[in-house]
Coordinates of C-alpha atoms and ligand atoms in Angstrom, one line a residue:
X1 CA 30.2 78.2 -124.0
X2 CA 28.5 76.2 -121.3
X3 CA 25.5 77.8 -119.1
X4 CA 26.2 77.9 -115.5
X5 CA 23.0 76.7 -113.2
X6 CA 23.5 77.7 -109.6
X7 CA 20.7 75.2 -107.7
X8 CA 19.3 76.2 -104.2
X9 CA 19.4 72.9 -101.9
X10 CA 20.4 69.5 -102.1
X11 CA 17.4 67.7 -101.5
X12 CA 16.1 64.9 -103.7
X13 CA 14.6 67.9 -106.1
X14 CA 17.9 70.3 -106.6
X15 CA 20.0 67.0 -106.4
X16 CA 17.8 65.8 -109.6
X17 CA 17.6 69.0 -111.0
X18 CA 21.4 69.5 -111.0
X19 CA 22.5 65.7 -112.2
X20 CA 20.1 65.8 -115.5
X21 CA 21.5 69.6 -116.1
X22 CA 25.0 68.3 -115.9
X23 CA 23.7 65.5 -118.4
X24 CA 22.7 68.0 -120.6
X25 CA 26.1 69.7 -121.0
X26 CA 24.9 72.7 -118.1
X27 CA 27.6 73.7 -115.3
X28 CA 25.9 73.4 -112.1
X29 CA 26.6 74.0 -108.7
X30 CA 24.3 73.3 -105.7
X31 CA 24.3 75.1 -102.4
X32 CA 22.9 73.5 -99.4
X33 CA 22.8 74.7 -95.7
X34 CA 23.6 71.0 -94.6
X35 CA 26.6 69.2 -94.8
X36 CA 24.6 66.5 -96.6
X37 CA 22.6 66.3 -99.6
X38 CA 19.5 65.1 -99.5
X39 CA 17.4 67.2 -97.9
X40 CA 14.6 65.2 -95.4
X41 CA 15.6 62.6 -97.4
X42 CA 18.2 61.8 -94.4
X43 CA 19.4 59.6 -91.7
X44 CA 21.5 60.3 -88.8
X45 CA 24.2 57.8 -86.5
X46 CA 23.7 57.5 -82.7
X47 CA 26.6 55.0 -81.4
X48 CA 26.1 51.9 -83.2
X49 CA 22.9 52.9 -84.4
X50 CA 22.0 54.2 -87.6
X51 CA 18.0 56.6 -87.5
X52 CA 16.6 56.2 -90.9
X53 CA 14.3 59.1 -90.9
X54 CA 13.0 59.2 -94.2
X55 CA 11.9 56.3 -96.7
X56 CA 9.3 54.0 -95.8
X57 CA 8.2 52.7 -99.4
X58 CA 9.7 54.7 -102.5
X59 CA 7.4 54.2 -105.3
X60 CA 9.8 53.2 -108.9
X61 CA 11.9 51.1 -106.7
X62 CA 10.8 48.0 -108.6
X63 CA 10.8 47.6 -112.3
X64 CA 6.6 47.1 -112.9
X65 CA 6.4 50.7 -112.8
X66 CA 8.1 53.5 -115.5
X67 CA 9.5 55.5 -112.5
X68 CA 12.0 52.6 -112.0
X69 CA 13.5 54.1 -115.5
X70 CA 13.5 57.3 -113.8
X71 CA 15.4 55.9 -111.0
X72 CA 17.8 54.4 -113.4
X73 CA 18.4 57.2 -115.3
X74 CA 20.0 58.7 -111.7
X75 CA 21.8 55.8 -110.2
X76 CA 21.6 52.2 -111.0
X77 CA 18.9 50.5 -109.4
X78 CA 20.1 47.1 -109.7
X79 CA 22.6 47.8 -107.4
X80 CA 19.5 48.6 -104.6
X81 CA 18.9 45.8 -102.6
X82 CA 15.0 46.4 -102.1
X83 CA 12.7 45.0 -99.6
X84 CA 9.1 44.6 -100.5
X85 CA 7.1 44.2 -97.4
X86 CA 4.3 41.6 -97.4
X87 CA 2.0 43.6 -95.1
X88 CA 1.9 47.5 -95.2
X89 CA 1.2 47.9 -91.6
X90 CA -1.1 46.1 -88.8
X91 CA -3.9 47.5 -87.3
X92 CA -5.3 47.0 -84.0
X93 CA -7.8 48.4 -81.9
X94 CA -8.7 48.4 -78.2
X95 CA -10.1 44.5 -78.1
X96 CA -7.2 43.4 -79.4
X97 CA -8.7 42.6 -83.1
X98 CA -5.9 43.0 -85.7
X99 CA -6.1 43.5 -89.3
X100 CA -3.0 42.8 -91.7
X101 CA -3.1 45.3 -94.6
X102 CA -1.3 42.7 -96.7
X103 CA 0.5 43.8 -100.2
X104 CA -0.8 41.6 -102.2
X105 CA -4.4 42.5 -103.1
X106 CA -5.6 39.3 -103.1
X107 CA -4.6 38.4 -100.0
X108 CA -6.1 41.9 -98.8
X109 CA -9.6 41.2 -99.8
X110 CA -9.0 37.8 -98.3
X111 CA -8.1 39.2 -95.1
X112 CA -10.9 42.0 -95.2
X113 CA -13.5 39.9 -96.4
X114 CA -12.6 37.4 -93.2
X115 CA -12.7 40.4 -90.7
X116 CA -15.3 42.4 -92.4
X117 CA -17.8 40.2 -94.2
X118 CA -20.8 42.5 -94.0
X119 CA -18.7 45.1 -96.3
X120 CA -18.2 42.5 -98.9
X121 CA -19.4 44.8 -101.3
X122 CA -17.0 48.3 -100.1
X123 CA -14.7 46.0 -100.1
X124 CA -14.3 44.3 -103.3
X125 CA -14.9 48.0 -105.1
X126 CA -11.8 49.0 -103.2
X127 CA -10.0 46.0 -104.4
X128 CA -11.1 46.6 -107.8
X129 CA -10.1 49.9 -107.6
X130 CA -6.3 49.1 -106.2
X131 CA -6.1 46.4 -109.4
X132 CA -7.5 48.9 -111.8
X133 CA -4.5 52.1 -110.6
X134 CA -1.7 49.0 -110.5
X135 CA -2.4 48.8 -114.5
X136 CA -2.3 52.6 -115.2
X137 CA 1.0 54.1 -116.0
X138 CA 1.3 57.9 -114.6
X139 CA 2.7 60.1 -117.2
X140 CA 6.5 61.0 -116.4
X141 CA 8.2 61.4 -119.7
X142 CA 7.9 65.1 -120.1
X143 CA 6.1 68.0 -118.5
X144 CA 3.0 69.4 -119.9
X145 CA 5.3 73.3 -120.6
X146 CA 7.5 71.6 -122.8
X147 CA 5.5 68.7 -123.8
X148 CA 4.1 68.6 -127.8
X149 CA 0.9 68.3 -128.5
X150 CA 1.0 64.9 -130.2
X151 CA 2.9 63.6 -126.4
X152 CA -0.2 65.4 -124.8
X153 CA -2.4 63.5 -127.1
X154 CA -0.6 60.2 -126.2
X155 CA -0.6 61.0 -122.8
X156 CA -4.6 61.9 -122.4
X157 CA -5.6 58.7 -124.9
X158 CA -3.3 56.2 -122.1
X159 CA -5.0 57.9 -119.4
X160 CA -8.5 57.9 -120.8
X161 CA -9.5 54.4 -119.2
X162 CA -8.8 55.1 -115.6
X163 CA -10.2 58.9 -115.9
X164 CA -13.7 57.4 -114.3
X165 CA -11.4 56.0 -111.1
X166 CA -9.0 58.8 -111.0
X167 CA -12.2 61.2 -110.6
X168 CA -14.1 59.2 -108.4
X169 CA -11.4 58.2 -105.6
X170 CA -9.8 61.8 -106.3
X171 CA -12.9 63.6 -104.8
X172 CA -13.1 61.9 -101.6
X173 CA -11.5 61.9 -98.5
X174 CA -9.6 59.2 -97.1
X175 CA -11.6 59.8 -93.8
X176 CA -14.7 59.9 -95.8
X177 CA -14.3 56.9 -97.4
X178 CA -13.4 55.0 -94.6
X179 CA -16.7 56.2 -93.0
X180 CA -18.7 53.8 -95.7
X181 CA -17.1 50.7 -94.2
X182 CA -19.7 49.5 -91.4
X183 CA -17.1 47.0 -89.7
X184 CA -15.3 49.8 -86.9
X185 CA -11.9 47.5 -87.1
X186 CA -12.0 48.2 -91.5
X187 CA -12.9 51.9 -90.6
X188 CA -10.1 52.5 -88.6
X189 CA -7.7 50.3 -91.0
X190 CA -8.6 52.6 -94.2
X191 CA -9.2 55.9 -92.1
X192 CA -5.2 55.3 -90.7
X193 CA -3.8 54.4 -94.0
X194 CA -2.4 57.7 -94.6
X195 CA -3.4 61.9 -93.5
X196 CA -7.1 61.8 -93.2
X197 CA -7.6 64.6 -95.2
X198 CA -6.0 63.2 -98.4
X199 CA -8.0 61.5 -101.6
X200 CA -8.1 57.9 -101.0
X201 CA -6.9 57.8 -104.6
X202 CA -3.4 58.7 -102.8
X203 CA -3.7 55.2 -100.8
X204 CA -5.4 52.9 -103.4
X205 CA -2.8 54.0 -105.7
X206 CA 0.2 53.7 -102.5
X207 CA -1.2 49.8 -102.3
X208 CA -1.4 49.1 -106.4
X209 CA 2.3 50.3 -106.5
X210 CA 2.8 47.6 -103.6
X211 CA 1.3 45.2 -104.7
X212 CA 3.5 45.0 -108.1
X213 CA 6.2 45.4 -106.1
X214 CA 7.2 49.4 -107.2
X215 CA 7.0 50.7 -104.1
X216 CA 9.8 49.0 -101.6
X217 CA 12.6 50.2 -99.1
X218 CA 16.0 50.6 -100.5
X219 CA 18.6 48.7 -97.8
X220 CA 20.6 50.9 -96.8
X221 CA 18.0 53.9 -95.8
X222 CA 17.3 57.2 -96.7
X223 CA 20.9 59.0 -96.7
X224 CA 22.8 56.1 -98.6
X225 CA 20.3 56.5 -101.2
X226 CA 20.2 60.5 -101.6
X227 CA 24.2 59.7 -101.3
X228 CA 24.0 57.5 -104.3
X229 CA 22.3 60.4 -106.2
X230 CA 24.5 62.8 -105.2
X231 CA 27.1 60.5 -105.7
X232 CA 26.2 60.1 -109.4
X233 CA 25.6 64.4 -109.5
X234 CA 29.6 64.6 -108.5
X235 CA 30.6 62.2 -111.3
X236 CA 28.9 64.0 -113.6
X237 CA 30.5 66.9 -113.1
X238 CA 28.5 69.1 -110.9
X239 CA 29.9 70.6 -107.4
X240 CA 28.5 71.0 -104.3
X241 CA 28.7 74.0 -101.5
X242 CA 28.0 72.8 -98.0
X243 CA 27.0 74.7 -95.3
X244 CA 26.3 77.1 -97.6
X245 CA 23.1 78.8 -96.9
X246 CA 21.5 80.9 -99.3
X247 CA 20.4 84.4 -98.0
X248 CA 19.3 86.5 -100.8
X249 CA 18.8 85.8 -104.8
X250 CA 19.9 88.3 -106.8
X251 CA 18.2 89.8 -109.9
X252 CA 19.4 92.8 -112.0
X253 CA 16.8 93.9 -114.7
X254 CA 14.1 91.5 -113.3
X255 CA 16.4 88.5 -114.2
X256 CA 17.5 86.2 -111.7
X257 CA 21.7 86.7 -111.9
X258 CA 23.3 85.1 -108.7
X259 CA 23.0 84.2 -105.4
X260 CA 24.2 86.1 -101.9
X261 CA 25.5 83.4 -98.7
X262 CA 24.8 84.0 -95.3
X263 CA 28.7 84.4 -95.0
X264 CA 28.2 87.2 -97.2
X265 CA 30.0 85.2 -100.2
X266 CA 28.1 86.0 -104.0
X267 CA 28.0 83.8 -107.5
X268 CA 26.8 84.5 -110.2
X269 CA 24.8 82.2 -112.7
X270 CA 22.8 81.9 -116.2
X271 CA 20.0 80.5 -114.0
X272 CA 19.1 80.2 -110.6
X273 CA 17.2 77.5 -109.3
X274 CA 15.4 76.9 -106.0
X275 CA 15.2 73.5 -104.7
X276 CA 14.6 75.0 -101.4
X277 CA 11.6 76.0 -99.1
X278 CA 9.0 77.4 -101.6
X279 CA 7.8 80.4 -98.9
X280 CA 11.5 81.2 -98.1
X281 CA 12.6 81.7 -101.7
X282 CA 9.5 83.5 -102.1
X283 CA 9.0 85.9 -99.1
X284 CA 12.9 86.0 -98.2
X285 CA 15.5 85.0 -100.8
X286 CA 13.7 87.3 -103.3
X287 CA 11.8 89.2 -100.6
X288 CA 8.2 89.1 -101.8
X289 CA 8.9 91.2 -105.3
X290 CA 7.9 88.5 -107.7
X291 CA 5.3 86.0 -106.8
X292 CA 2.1 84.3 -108.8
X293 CA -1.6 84.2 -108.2
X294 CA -1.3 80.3 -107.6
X295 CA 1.8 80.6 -104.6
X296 CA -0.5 83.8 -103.1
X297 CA -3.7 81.4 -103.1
X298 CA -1.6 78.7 -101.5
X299 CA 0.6 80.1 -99.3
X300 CA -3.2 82.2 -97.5
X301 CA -5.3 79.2 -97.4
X302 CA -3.4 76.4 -98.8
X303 CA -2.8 73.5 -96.2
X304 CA 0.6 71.7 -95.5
X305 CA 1.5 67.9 -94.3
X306 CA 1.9 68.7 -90.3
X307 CA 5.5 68.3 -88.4
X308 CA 6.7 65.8 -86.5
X309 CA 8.4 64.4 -83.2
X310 CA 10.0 61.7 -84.6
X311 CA 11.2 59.1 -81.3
X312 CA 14.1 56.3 -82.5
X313 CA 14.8 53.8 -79.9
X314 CA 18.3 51.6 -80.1
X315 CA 17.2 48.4 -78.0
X316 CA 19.5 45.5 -77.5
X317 CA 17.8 42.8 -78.1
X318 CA 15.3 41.4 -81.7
X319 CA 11.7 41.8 -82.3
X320 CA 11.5 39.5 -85.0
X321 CA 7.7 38.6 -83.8
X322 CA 6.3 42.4 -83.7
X323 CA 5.2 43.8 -87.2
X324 CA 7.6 46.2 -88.7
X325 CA 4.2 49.0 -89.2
X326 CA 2.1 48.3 -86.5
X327 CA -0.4 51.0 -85.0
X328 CA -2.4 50.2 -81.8
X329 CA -4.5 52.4 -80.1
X330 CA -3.2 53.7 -76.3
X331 CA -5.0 53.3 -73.0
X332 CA -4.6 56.8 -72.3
X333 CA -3.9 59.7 -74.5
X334 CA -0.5 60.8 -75.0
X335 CA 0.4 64.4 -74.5
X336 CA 2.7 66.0 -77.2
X337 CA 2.4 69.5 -77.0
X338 CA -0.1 72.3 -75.8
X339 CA -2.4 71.6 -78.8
X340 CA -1.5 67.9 -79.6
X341 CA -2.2 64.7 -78.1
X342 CA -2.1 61.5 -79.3
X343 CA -4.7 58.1 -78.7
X344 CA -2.8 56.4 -81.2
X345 CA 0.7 55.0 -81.7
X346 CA 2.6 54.0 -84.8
X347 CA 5.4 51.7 -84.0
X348 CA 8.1 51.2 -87.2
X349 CA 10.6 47.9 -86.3
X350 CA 13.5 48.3 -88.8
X351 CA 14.4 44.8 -88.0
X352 CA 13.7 44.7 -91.9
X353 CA 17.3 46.9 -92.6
X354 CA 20.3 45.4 -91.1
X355 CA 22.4 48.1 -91.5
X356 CA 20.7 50.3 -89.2
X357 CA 21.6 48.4 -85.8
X358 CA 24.0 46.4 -84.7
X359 CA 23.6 42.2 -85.1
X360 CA 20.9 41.4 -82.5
X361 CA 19.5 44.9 -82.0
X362 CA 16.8 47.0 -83.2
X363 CA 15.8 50.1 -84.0
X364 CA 12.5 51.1 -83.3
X365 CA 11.1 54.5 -84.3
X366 CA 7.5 56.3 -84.0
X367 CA 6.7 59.0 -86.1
X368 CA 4.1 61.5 -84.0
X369 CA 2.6 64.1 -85.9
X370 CA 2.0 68.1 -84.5
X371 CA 0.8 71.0 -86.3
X372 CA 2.3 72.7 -83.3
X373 CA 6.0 74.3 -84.5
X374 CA 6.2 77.1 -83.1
X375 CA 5.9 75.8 -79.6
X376 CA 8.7 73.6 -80.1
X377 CA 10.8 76.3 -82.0
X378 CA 9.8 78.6 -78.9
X379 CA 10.7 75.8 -76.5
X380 CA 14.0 75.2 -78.1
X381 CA 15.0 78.7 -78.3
X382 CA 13.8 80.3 -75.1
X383 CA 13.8 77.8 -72.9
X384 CA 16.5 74.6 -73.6
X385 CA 16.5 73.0 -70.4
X386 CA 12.8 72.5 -70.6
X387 CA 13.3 71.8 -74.1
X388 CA 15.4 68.9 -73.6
X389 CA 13.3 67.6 -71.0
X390 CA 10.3 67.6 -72.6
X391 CA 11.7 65.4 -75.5
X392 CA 13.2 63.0 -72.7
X393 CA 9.5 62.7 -70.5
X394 CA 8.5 61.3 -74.5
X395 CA 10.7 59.3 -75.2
X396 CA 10.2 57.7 -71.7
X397 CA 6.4 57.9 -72.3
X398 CA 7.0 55.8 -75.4
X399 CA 9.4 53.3 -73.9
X400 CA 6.8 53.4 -71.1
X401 CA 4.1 52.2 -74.0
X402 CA 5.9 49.7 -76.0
X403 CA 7.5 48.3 -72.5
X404 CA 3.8 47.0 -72.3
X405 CA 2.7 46.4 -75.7
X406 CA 5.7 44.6 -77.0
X407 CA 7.5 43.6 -74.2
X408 CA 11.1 44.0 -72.3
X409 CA 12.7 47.5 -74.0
X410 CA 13.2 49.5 -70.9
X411 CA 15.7 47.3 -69.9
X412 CA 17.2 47.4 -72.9
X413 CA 17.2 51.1 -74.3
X414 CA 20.7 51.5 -75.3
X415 CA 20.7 54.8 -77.1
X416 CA 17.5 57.3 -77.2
X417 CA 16.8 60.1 -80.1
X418 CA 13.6 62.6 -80.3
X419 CA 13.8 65.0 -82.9
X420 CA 10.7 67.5 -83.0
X421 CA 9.7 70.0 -85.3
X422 CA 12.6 72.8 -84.5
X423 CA 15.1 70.4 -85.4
X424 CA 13.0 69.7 -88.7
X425 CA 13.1 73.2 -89.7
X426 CA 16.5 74.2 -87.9
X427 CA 17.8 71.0 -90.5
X428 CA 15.7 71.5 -93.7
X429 CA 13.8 75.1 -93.2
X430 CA 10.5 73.5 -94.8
X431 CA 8.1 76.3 -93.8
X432 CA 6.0 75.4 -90.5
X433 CA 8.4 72.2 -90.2
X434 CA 6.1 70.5 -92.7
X435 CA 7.7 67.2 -93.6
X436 CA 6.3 66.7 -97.4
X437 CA 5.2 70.2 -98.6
X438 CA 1.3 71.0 -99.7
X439 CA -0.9 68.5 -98.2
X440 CA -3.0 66.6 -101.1
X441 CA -6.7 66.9 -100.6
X442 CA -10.0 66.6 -102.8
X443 CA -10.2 70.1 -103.3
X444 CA -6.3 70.4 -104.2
X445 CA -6.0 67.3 -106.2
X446 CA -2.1 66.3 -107.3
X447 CA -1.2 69.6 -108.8
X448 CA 2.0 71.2 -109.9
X449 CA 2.4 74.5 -109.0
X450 CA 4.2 77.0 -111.6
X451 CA 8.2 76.5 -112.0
X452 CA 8.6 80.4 -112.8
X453 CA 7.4 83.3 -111.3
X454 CA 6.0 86.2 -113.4
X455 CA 8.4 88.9 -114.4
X456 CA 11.6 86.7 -113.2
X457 CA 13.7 85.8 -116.3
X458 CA 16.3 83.1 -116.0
X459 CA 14.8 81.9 -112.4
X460 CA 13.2 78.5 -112.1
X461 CA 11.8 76.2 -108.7
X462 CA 11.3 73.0 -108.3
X463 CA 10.3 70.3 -104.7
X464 CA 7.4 69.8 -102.7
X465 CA 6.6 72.9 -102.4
X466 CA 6.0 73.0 -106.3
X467 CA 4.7 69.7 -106.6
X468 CA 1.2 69.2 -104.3
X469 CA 2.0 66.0 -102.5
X470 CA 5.3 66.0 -102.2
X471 CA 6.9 62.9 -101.7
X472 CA 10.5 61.4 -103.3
X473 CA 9.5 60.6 -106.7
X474 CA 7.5 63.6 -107.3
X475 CA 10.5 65.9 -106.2
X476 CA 12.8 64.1 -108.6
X477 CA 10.3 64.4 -111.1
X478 CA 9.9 67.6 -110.0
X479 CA 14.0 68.9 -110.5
X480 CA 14.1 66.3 -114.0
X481 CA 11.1 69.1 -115.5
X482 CA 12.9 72.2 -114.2
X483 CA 15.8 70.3 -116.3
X484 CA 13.1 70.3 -119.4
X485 CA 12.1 73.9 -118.8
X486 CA 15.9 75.1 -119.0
X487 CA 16.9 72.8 -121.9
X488 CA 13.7 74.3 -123.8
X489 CA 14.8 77.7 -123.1
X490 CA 18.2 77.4 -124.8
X491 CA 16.4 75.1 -127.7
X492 CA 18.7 72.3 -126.7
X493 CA 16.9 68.5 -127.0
X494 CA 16.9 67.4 -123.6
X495 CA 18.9 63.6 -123.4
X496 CA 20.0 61.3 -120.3
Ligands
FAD1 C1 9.9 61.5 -91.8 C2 9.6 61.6 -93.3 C3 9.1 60.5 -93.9 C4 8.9 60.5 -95.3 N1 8.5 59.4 -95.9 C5 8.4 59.3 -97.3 C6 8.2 58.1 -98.0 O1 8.2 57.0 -97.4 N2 8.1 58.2 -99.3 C7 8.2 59.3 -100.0 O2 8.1 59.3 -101.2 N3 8.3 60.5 -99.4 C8 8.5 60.6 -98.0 N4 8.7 61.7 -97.4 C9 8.6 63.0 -98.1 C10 9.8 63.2 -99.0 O3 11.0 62.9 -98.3 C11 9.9 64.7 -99.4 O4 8.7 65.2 -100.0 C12 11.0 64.9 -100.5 O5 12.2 64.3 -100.1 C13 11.3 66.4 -100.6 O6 12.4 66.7 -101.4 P1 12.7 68.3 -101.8 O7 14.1 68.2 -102.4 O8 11.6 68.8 -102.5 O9 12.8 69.0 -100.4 P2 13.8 69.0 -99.1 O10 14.2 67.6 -98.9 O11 13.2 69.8 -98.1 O12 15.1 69.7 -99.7 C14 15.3 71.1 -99.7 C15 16.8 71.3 -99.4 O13 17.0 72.7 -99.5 C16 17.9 73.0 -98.4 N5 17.7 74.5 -98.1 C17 16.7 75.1 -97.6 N6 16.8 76.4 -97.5 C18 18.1 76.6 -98.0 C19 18.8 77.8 -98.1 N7 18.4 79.0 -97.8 N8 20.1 77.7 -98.7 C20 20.6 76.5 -99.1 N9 19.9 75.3 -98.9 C21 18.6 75.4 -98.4 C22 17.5 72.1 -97.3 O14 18.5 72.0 -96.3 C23 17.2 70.8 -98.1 O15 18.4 70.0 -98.2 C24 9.0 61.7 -96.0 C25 9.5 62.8 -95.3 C26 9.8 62.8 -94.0 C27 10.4 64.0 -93.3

């Protein structure tokens, strides 16, 4: 008889988790408190316009890298029309100086090595370093749990040439690093390549998977592609609940049995799954009784990727001229939130994605970070009116900004969004509204958190919150592993 697998959330991890189950002959149903699968993974229509929310590169979208066969094995990615960008953003700072973080690393060192010629040296090491993480191949056949130790051997001896680099770049900050650059324009160029906090190994390796083309945007956005996923999860057989939140897991015997709705509704299951928020399944769904030393340790001191007041801007008219990542620094700071203000902004032209605005329109979008949730969640709650117009006097600040650095959108602001981090949380529920789960750092390193918990039979998780780093890939990777684990359990070989 066939297993069932009930899956918590429909983001990129459960939607994984469920379709490689379902290729593994497991009944599987997902319940998700959206109406859409794909978790942040997600886009939303205004009018005519279409705010792509989520993807800005998605590392396997080419064929140079092994993730693409990952990719494949979920949806066919020849059908993906991809764009592979030839600069990664442009930075600027207050004289005006601009520096093209190209794709190509060649052209990078060119371009560094012209702005910055007394860090030749810095330089060329990170160059070398990009090349050297474009030829390594990350493991992502099986996970260590289930892996043999003849794969583990294979994996280590495939690895052993880049463990030098994958040490070095993994211990130091990508602030840090930027610090040994003496030219201020480089410093600020590597320092805003990604969080300050995380290893610069994260960016060198962002850039290598550029560079060979593995890391583009899929047309279409962020929803069509989850949609394609979960497209693919419904062909092969698996259902999905909607607006189907999940209140309570339930667990007879210390094994993990069924799940209870908010609407009251129960199901019962051979194995429960969360895809969802790691510290709500933890502290809520199964109310603090079973947890691990590793979740404790993380969930005290452990430190997240912040939230965000995301602004998206329809604008009648093109802006073929401006750089679709381009971050300049502000003449004034701009005020956020009690505890957040802002002396930078980062200005995303989707001209790139026709599908997203009307012929000769643009959306624009800026994606502002703030560690400050529960002031919005407060706002939103207690206070709406003030609420509303607090996200109207920024979106106006930032049509204010871009009035003057790009030229003529006032006048032609057709449709205005802000989301801020209640509507993050009130969409997704990622604990403190953070939009990728643990933040990677030199102390963390890119590490995988346990799928079970002690003393919970039958009961698996999987998602950024499992997966330090987060990210797309790493969440479908994530869900295909929970997939391993389950297979392993019932001693079935695990086939796609
Ligand atoms: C603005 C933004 C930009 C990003 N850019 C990139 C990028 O360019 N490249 C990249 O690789 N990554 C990017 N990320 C990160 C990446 O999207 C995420 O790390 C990844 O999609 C997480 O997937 P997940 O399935 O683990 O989690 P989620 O997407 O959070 O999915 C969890 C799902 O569980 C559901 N859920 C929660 N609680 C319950 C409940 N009680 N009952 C039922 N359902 C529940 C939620 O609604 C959600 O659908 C970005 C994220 C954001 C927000």
């Amino acid at each position: 008889m066939r297993k069932k697998v009930l899956l918590i959330g429909g983001g990129m991890a459960g939607l994984s988790a469920g379709a490689y189950l379902q290729m593994n002959g497991f009944d599987t149903e997902i319940f998700e408190l959206n109406h859409t699968p794909g978790g942040v993974c997600t886009a939303w229509k205004r009018g005519d316009y279409t705010i792509d929310w989520c993807i800005h590169w998605l590392v396997g979208s080419g064929p140079s890298d092994s993730l693409y066969e990952r990719w494949n094995e979920l949806t066919d990615m020849s059908h993906v029309e991809v764009v592979n960008h030839e600069e990664f953003m442009r930075v600027e700072d207050l004289q005006g100086n601009q520096l093209r973080i190209y794709t190509n690393l060649d052209r990078l060192q060119a371009e560094m090595l012209e702005k910055a010629p007394e860090d030749a040296e810095k330089i060329r090491e990170f160059i070398r370093a990009c090349h050297e993480f474009a030829q390594m191949e990350m493991p992502n056949g099986e996970p260590m749990a289930t892996a043999n130790l003849w794969h583990k051997m294979k994996t280590l001896w495939k690895m052993l040439p880049h463990l030098g680099a994958l040490g070095k770049y993994s211990h130091v900050s990508t602030a840090d690093y930027a610090q040994g650059f003496q030219n201020p324009l480089l410093r600020r160029a590597i320092g805003h390549l990604f969080e300050p906090e995380i290893p610069i190994l994260f960016c060198m390796m962002t850039l290598a998977w550029m560079h060979k083309k593995a890391a583009g945007y899929p047309i279409g956005g962020s929803l069509q592609f989850a949609n394609r996923i979960a497209n693919r999860y419904e062909q092969l057989g698996g259902v999905f609940h909607y607006d189907s939140r999940v209140k309570k897991i339930l667990v007879e015997d210390d094994r993990a049995v069924g799940v209870q709705l908010a609407n009251g509704a129960s199901y019962r299951g051979d194995y429960i799954v969360s895809a969802a928020d790691g510290h709500a399944t933890i502290f809520e769904m199964l109310e603090g009784r079973y947890t691990a030393p590793e979740f404790e340790h993380y969930f005290s001191t452990g430190k997240t990727f912040p939230s965000l007041v995301y602004v998206a801007l329809g604008v009648g008219r093109t802006f073929h001229a401006v750089p679709h990542s381009y971050l300049f620094p502000l003449k004034e700071p701009l005020h956020i939130d009690p505890e957040t203000e802002i002396h930078d902004l980062h200005l995303r032209v989707h001209h790139f994605d026709p599908t997203l605005a009307p012929f000769g329109k643009t959306l624009l979008s800026t994606m502002i970070e703030t560690r400050n949730y529960s002031y919005w969640q407060d706002l939103q709650r207690d206070t709406p009116e003030l609420y509303e117009a607090e996200k109207q006097r920024i979106a106006d600040e930032v049509i204010r900004i871009l009035d003057h650095k790009i030229g003529d959108v006032r006048d032609f602001v057709e449709m205005t969004d802000v989301s801020t981090p209640a509507t993050l949380i009130g969409f997704t529920n990622n604990w403190k509204g953070s939009f990728e789960g643990w933040l990677v750092t030199p102390e963390t390193g890119f590490k995988e958190l346990p799928h079970t918990l002690p003393g919970l039979d039958h009961f698996y998780m999987c998602g950024h919150w499992i997966a330090v780093g987060g990210g797309i890939p790493t969440a479908m990777m994530s869900g295909r592993n929970v997939a391993q684990l389950i297979c392993k359990k019932e001693e079935k070989e695990f086939e796609v």
